[in-house]
Short mmCIF file of C-alpha atoms and ligand atoms in Angstrom, two decimals:
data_model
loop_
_atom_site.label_atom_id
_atom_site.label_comp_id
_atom_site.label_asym_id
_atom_site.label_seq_id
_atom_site.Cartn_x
_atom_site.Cartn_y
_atom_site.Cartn_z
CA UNK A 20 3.38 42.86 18.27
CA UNK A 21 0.82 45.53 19.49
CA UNK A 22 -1.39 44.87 22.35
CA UNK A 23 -4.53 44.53 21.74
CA UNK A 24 -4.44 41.00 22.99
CA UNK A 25 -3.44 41.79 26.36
CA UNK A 26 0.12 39.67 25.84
CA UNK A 27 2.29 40.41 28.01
CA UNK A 28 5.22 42.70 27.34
CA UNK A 29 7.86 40.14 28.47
CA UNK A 30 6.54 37.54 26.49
CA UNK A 31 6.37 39.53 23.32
CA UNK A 32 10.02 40.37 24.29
CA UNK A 33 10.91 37.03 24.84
CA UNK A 34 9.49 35.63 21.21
CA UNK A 35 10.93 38.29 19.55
CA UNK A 36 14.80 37.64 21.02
CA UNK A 37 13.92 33.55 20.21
CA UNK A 38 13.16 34.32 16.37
CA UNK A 39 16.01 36.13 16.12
CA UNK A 40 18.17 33.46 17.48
CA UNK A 41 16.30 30.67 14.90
CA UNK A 42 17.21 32.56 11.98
CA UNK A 43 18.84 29.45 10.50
CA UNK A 44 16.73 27.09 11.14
CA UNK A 45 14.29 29.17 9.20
CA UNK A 46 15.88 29.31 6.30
CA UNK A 47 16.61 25.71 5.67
CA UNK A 48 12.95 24.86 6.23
CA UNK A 49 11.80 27.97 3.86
CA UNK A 50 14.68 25.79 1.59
CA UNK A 51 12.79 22.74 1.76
CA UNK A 52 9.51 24.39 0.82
CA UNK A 53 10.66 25.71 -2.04
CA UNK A 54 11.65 21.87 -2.76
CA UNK A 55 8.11 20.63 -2.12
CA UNK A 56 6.21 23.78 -3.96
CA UNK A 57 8.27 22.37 -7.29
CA UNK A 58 7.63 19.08 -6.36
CA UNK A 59 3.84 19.95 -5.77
CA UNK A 60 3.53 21.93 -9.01
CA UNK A 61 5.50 19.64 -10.85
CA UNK A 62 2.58 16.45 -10.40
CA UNK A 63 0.02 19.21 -10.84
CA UNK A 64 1.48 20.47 -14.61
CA UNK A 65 2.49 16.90 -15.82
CA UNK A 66 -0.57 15.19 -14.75
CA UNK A 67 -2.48 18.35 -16.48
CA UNK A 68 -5.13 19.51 -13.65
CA UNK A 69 -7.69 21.39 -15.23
CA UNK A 70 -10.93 23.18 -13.92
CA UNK A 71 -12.66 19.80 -15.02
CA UNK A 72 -11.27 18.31 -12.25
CA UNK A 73 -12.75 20.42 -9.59
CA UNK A 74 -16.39 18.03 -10.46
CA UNK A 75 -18.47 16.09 -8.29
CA UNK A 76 -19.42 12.39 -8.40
CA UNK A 77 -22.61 11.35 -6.53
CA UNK A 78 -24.07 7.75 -6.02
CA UNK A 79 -21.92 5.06 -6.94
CA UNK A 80 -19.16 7.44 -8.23
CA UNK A 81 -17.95 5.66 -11.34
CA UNK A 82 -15.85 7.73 -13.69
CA UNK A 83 -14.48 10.29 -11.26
CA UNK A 84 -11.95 12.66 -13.12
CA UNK A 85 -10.45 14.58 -10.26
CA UNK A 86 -10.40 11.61 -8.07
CA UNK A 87 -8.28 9.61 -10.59
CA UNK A 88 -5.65 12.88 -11.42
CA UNK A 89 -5.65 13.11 -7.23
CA UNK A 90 -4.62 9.83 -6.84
CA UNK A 91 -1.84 10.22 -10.04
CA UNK A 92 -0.52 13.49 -8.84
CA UNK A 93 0.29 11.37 -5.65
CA UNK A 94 1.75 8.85 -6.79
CA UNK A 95 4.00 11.34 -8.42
CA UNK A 96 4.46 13.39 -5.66
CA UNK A 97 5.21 10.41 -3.12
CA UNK A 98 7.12 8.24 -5.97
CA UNK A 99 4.68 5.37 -5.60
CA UNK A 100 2.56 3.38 -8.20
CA UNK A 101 -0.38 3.79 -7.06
CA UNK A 102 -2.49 5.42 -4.67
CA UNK A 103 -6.13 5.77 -2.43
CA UNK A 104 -7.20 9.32 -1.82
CA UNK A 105 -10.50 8.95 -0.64
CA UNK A 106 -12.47 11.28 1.94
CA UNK A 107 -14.80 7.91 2.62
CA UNK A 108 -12.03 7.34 4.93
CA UNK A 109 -12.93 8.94 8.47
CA UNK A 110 -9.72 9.56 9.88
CA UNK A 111 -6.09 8.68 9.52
CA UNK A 112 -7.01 5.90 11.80
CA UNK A 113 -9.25 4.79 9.72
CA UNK A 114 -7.23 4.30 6.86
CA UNK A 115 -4.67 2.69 9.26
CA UNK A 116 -7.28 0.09 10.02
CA UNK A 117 -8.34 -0.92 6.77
CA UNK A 118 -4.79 -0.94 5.44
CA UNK A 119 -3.94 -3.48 8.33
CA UNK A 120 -7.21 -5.69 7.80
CA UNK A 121 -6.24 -5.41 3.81
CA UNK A 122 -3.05 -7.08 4.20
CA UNK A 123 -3.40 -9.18 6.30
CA UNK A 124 -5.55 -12.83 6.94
CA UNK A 125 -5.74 -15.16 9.67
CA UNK A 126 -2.58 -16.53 11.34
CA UNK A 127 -0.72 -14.07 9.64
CA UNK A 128 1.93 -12.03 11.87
CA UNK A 129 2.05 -7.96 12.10
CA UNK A 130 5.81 -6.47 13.79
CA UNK A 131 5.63 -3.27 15.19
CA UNK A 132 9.40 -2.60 15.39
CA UNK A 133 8.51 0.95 16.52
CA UNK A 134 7.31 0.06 19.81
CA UNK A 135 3.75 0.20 20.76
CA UNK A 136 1.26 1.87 18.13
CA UNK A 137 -0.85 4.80 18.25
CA UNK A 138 -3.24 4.80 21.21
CA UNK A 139 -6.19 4.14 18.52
CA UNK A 140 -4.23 1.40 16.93
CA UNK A 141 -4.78 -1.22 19.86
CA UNK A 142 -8.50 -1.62 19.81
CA UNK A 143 -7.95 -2.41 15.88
CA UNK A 144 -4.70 -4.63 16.56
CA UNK A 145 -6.45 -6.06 19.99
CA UNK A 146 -3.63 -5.00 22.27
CA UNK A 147 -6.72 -3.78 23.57
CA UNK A 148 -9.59 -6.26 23.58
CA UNK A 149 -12.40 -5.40 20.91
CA UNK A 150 -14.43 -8.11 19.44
CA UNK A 151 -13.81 -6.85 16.03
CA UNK A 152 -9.94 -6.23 16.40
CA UNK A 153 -7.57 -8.28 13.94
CA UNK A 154 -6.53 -10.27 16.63
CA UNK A 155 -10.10 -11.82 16.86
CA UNK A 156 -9.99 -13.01 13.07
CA UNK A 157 -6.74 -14.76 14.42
CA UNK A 158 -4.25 -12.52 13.03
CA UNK A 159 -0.97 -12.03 15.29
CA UNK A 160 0.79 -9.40 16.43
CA UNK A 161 4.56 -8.96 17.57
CA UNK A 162 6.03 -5.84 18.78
CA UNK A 163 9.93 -4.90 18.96
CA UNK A 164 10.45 -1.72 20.93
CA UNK A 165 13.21 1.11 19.72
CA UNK A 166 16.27 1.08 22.16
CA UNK A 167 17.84 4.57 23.01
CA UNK A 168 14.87 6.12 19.87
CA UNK A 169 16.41 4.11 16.98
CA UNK A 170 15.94 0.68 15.81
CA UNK A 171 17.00 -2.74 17.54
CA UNK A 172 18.42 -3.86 14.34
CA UNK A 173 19.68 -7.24 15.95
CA UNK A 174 16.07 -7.92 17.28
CA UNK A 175 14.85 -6.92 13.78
CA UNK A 176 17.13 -8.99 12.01
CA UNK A 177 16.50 -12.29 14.41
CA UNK A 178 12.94 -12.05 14.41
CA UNK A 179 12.88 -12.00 10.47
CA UNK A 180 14.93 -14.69 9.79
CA UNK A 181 13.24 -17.17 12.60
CA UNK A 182 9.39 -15.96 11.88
CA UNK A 183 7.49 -15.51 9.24
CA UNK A 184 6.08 -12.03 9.42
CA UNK A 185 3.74 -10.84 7.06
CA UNK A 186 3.71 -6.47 7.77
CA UNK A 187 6.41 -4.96 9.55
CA UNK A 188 4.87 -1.79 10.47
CA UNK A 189 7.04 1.52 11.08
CA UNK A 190 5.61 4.69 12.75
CA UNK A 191 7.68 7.25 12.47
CA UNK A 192 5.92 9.98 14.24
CA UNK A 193 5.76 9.85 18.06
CA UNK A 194 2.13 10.04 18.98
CA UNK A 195 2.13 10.11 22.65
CA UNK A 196 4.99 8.50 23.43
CA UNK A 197 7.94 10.04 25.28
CA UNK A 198 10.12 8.67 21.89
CA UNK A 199 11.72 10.88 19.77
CA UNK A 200 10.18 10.64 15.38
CA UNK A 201 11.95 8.68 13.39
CA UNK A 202 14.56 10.83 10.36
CA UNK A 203 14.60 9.68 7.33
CA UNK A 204 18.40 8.32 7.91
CA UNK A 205 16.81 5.88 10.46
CA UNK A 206 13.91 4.85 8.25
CA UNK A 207 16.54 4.24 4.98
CA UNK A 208 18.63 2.45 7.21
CA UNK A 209 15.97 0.10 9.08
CA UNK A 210 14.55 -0.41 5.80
CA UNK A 211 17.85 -1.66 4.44
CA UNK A 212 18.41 -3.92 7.01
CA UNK A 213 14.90 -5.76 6.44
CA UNK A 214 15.38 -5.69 3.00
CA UNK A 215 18.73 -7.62 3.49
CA UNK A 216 16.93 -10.45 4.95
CA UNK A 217 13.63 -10.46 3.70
CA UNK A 218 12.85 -9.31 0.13
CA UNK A 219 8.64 -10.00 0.60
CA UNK A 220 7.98 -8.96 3.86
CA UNK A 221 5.43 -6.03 3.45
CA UNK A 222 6.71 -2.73 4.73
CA UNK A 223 4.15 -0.56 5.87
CA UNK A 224 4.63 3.05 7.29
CA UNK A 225 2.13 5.30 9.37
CA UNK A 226 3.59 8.73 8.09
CA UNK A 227 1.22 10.87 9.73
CA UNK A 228 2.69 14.37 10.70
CA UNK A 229 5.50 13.89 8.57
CA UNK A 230 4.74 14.57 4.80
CA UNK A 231 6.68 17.28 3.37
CA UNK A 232 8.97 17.88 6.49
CA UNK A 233 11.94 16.85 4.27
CA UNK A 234 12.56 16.54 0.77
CA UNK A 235 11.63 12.84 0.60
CA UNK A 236 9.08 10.53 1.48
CA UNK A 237 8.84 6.75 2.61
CA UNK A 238 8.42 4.95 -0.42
CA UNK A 239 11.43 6.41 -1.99
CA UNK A 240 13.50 4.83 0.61
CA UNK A 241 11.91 1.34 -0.07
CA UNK A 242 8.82 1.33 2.04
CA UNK A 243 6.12 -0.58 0.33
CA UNK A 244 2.92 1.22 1.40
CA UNK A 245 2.48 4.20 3.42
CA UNK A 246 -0.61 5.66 4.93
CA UNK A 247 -1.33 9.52 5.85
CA UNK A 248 -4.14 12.21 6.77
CA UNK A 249 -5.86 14.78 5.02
CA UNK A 250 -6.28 17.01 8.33
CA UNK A 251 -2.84 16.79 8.91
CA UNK A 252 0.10 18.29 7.20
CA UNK A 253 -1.33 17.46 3.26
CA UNK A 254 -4.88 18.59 3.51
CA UNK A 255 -3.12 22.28 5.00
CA UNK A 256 -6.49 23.33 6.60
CA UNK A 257 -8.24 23.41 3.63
CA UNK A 258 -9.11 19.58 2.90
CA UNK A 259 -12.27 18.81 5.13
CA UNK A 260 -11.80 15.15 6.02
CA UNK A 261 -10.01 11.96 4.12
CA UNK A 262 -6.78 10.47 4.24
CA UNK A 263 -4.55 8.67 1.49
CA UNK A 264 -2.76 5.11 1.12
CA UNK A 265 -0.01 5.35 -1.56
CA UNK A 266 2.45 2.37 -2.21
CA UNK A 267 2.74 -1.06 -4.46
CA UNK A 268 -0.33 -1.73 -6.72
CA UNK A 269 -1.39 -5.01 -5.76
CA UNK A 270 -1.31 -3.29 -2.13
CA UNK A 271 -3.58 -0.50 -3.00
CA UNK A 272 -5.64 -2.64 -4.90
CA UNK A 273 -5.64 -4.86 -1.81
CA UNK A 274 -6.84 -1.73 0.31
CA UNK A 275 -9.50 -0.30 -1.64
CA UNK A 276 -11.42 -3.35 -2.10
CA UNK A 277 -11.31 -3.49 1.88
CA UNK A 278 -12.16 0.32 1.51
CA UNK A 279 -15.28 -0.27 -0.76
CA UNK A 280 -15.90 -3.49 -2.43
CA UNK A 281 -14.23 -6.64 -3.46
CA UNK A 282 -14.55 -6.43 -7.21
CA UNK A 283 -15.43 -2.79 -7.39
CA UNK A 284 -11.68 -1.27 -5.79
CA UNK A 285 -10.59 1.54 -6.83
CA UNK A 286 -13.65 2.06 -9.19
CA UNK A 287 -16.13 4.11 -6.68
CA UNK A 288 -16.36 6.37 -4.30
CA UNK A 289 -18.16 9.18 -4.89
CA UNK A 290 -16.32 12.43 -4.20
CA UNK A 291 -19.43 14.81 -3.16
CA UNK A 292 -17.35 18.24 -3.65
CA UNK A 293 -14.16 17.60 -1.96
CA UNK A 294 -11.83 17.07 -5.22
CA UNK A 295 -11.10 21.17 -5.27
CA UNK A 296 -10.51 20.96 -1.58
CA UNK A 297 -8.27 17.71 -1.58
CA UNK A 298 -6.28 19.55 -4.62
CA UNK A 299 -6.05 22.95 -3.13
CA UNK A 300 -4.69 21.60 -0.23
CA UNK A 301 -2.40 19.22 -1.05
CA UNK A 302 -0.87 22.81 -3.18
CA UNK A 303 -0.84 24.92 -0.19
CA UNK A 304 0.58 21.71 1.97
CA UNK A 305 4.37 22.59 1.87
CA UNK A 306 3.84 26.00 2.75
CA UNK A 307 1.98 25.13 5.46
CA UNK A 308 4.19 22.33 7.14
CA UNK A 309 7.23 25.20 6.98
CA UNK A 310 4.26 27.18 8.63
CA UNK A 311 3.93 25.00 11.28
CA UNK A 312 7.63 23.73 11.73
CA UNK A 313 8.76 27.26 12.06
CA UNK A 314 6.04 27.59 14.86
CA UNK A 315 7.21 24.52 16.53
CA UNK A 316 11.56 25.79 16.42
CA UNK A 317 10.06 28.99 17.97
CA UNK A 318 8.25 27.12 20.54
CA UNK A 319 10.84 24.93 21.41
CA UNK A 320 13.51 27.95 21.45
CA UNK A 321 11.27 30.07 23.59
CA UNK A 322 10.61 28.07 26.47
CA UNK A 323 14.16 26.74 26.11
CA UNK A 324 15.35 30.63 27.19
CA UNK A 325 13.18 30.01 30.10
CA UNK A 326 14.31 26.97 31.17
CA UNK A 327 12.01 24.28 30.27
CA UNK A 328 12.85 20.76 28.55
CA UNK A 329 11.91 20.32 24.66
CA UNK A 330 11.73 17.73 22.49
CA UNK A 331 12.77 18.19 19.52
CA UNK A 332 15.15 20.76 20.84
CA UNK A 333 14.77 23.95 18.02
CA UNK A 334 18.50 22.90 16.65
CA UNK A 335 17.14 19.98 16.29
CA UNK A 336 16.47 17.66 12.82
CA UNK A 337 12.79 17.04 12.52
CA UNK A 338 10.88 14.37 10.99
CA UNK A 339 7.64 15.68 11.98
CA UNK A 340 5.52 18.59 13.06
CA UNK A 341 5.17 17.87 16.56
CA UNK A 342 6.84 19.80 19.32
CA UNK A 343 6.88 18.93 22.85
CA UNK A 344 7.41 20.64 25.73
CA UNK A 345 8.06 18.47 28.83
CA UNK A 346 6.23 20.00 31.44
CA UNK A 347 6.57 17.99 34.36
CA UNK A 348 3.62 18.60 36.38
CA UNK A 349 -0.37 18.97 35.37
CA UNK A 350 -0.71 22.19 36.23
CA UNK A 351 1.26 23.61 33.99
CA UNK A 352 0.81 21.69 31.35
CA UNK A 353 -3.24 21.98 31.44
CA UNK A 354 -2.23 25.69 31.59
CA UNK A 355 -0.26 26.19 28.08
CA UNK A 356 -2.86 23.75 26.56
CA UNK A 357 -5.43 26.16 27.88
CA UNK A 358 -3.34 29.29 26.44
CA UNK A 359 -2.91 27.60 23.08
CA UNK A 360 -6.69 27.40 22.92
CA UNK A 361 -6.88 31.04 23.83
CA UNK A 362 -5.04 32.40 21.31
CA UNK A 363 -7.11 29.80 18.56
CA UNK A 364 -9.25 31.65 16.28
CA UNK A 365 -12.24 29.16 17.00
CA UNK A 366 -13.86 28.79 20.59
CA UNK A 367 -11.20 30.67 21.65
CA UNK A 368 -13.41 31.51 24.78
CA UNK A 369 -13.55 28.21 24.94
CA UNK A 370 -11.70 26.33 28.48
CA UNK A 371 -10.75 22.96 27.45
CA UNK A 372 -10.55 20.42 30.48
CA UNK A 373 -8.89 16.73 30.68
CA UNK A 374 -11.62 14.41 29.93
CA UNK A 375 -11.86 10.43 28.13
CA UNK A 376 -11.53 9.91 24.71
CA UNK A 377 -12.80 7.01 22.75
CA UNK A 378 -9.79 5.52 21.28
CA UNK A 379 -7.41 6.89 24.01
CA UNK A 380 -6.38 5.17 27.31
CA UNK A 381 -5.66 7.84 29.68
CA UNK A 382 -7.69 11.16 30.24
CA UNK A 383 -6.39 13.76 27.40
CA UNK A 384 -6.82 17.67 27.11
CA UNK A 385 -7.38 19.34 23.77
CA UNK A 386 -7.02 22.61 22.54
CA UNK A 387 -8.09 22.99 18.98
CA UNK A 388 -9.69 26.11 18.07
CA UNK A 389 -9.58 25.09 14.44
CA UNK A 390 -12.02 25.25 11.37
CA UNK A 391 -11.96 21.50 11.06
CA UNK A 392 -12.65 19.55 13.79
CA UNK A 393 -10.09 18.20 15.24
CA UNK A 394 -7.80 19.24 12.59
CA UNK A 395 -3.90 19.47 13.90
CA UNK A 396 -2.27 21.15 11.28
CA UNK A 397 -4.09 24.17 12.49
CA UNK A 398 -2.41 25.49 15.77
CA UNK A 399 -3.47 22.67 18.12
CA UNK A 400 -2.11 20.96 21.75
CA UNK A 401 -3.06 18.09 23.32
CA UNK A 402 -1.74 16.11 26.33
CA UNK A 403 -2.76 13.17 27.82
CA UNK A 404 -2.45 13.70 31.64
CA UNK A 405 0.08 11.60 33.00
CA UNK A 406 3.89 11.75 33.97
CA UNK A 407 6.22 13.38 32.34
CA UNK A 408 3.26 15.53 31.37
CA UNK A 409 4.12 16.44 28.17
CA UNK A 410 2.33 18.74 25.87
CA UNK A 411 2.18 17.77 22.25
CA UNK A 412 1.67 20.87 20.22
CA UNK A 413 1.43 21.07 15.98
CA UNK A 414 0.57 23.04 13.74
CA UNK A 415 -1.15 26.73 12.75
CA UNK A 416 -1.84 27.51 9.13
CA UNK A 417 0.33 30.72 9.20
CA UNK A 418 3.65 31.56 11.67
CA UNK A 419 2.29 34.75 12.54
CA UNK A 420 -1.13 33.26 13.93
CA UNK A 421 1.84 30.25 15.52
CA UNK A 422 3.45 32.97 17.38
CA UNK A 423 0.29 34.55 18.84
CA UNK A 424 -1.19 31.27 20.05
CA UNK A 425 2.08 30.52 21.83
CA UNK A 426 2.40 33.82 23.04
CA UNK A 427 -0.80 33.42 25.14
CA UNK A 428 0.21 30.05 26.31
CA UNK A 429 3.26 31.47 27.43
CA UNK A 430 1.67 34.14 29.18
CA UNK A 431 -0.88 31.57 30.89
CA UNK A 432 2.19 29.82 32.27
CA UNK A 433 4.17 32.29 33.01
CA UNK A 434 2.39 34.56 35.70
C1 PLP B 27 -2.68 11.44 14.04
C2 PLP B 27 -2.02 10.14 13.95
C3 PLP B 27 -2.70 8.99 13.54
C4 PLP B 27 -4.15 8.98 13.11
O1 PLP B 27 -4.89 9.86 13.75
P1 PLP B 27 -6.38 10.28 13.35
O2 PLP B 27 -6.66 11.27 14.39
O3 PLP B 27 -7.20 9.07 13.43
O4 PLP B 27 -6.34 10.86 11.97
C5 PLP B 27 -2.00 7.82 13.48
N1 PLP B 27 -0.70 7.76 13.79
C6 PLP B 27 -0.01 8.84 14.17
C7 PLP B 27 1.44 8.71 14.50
C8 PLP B 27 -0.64 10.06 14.26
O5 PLP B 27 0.06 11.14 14.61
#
């Protein structure tokens, strides 16, 4: 690495010894991208995606070509029979929300056996009061927290076989939690066990940050419906905004008439240019997650060699691509935030500061210097500022823009 950046020689020293010593961890995850490029290409030949499917609906968007082959080729990428690709949904949130209010109706019961949800979950659950949360059209909501980060299978199986629970709901990436993500072991397993007592209950799993980290997905391992981004790890910078359902028909069915219209499903949405973008980057996704998981095992082995607490640690199996770093204090951990954003290629003059978040209960810093607002699949940290002050960091599009960003948070740390 020259200098043009004004790094500092120790830390370009200090990256260089850590990739060297991550080697193999490399190599399986360039192993499992080659698994999800065939996989990819594979949907893309069989479900034959032409130029024709690049076209634009407007209006009422009946009769969407693209749409429909986007919403086969995943359902043959995540094994599923059916799917909702839509960029009318807003956010991964978003298609959270309407996924919950889709399956669910009044005095029905939603299980959390993952603990507590995503901060923006409990305004739409009402663990937060909101006067249009699910638990104001009388819908319930039970919660089983994980025990030493895995399942407590006995409080799993109890509650199932006394209660009638309509959607357990499994999220298996951390969000801002001090939890470790959940492996696909643990989700096969878990899933198992519910299956074992309940054949109906709807299975439901927020997969966000986790497509394409392994060679399977959710619904392979018996998950029913499972919900996703398009600014995360399959829209791989290039998608501008959307997110996907995938799962059971009668589910999807379920969700895009809560989507759109009852009696007019999965028949529009008009796609207004983003059918190239959605394809384009759902082909470039696997490349990009190995991208962004390599960044992360450097990360993590970096500031390991100086002495600071990871999570995952870079030997580590992942399920997602988040990296922590356990800072321990707000200083520091406003600092590397502050580096990340630094070495961003957007606002990177830019000084990101705490501040409140709709959505989010404590203050939270931000760095995302990224092309799509508030995309993190492009090199991206946030932390919300309280103990153990952890700093969530995912993403960047290549590993040699990774490397740079964390290079300059490194240095902004390290003085
Ligand atoms: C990112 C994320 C979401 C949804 O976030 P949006 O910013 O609304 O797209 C939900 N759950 C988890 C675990 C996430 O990481």
């Amino acid at each position: 690495m020259n200098n043009e950046l004004n790094i500092k020689e120790k830390t370009i020293n200090l990256l260089n010894e850590a990739e060297q010593q991550v080697q193999e961890q490399f190599k399986n995850q360039e192993e499992i991208c080659l698994y999800n490029s065939i996989k990819v290409l594979n949907a893309f030949k069989k479900h034959n995606i032409s130029e024709i499917h690049f076209n634009q609906t407007t209006g009422y968007g009946y009769n969407d070509l693209g749409r429909e082959k986007i919403e086969q080729v995943y359902s043959e990428i995540f094994k599923s029979e059916d799917s909702l690709v839509r960029n009318q949904f807003i956010s991964g949130t978003h298609a959270l929300a309407t996924t919950l209010f889709a399956l669910l109706r009044p005095n029905d019961t939603l299980l959390s056996i993952t603990g507590l949800p995503y901060d923006t979950l409990h305004e739409v659950i009402g663990i937060k009061e909101n006067k249009s949360s699910l638990k104001s059209y009388g819908i319930n909501y039970e919660q089983i927290d994980l025990v030493d980060n895995d399942f407590n299978y006995e409080l799993i199986k109890e509650t199932l076989k006394n209660k009638t629970i309509k959607v357990v709901e499994i999220q298996r990436s951390k969000g801002y939690s001090t939890r470790k993500s959940i492996t696909l072991d643990k989700l096969e397993k878990v899933i198992n066990t519910i299956r074992k007592i309940d054949q109906n209950v709807i299975i439901m799993v927020d997969n966000c940050y986790c497509e394409f980290v392994n060679k399977k997905e959710p619904i392979e391992l018996g998950a029913d419906i499972t919900v996703g981004s398009l600014i995360k790890n399959l829209g791989a910078g290039i998608t501008t905004n959307g997110a996907y359902v995938t799962g059971r028909k009668d589910l999807i069915q379920l969700v895009a008439e809560r989507l759109n219209v009852p009696g007019q499903g999965k028949e529009v949405g008009p796609t207004q240019n983003s059918n190239k973008a959605i394809l384009q980057g759902l082909y470039l996704a696997p490349n990009v997650v190995k991208n962004s998981i390599k960044t992360a095992i450097l990360t993590a082995k970096a500031l390991e060699n100086l002495g600071y607490k990871t999570e995952p640690k870079y030997n580590e199996q992942r399920a997602d691509i988040v990296q922590n770093i356990i800072f321990g204090n707000s200083e520091k951990v406003i600092k590397y935030t502050q580096g990340i954003q630094m070495g961003s290629a957007i606002d990177s003059n830019a000084i990101p500061t705490p501040w409140d978040m709709p959505g989010y209960e404590d203050q939270i810093i931000m760095a995302s210097g990224s092309f799509v607002q508030g995309s993190s699949i492009e090199i991206s940290c946030d932390a919300p500022i309280r103990e153990p002050y952890i700093a969530y960091q995912q993403g960047s599009l290549t590993y040699e823009y990774g490397k740079i960003a964390v290079a300059k948070a490194i240095d902004n740390i390290e003085q």
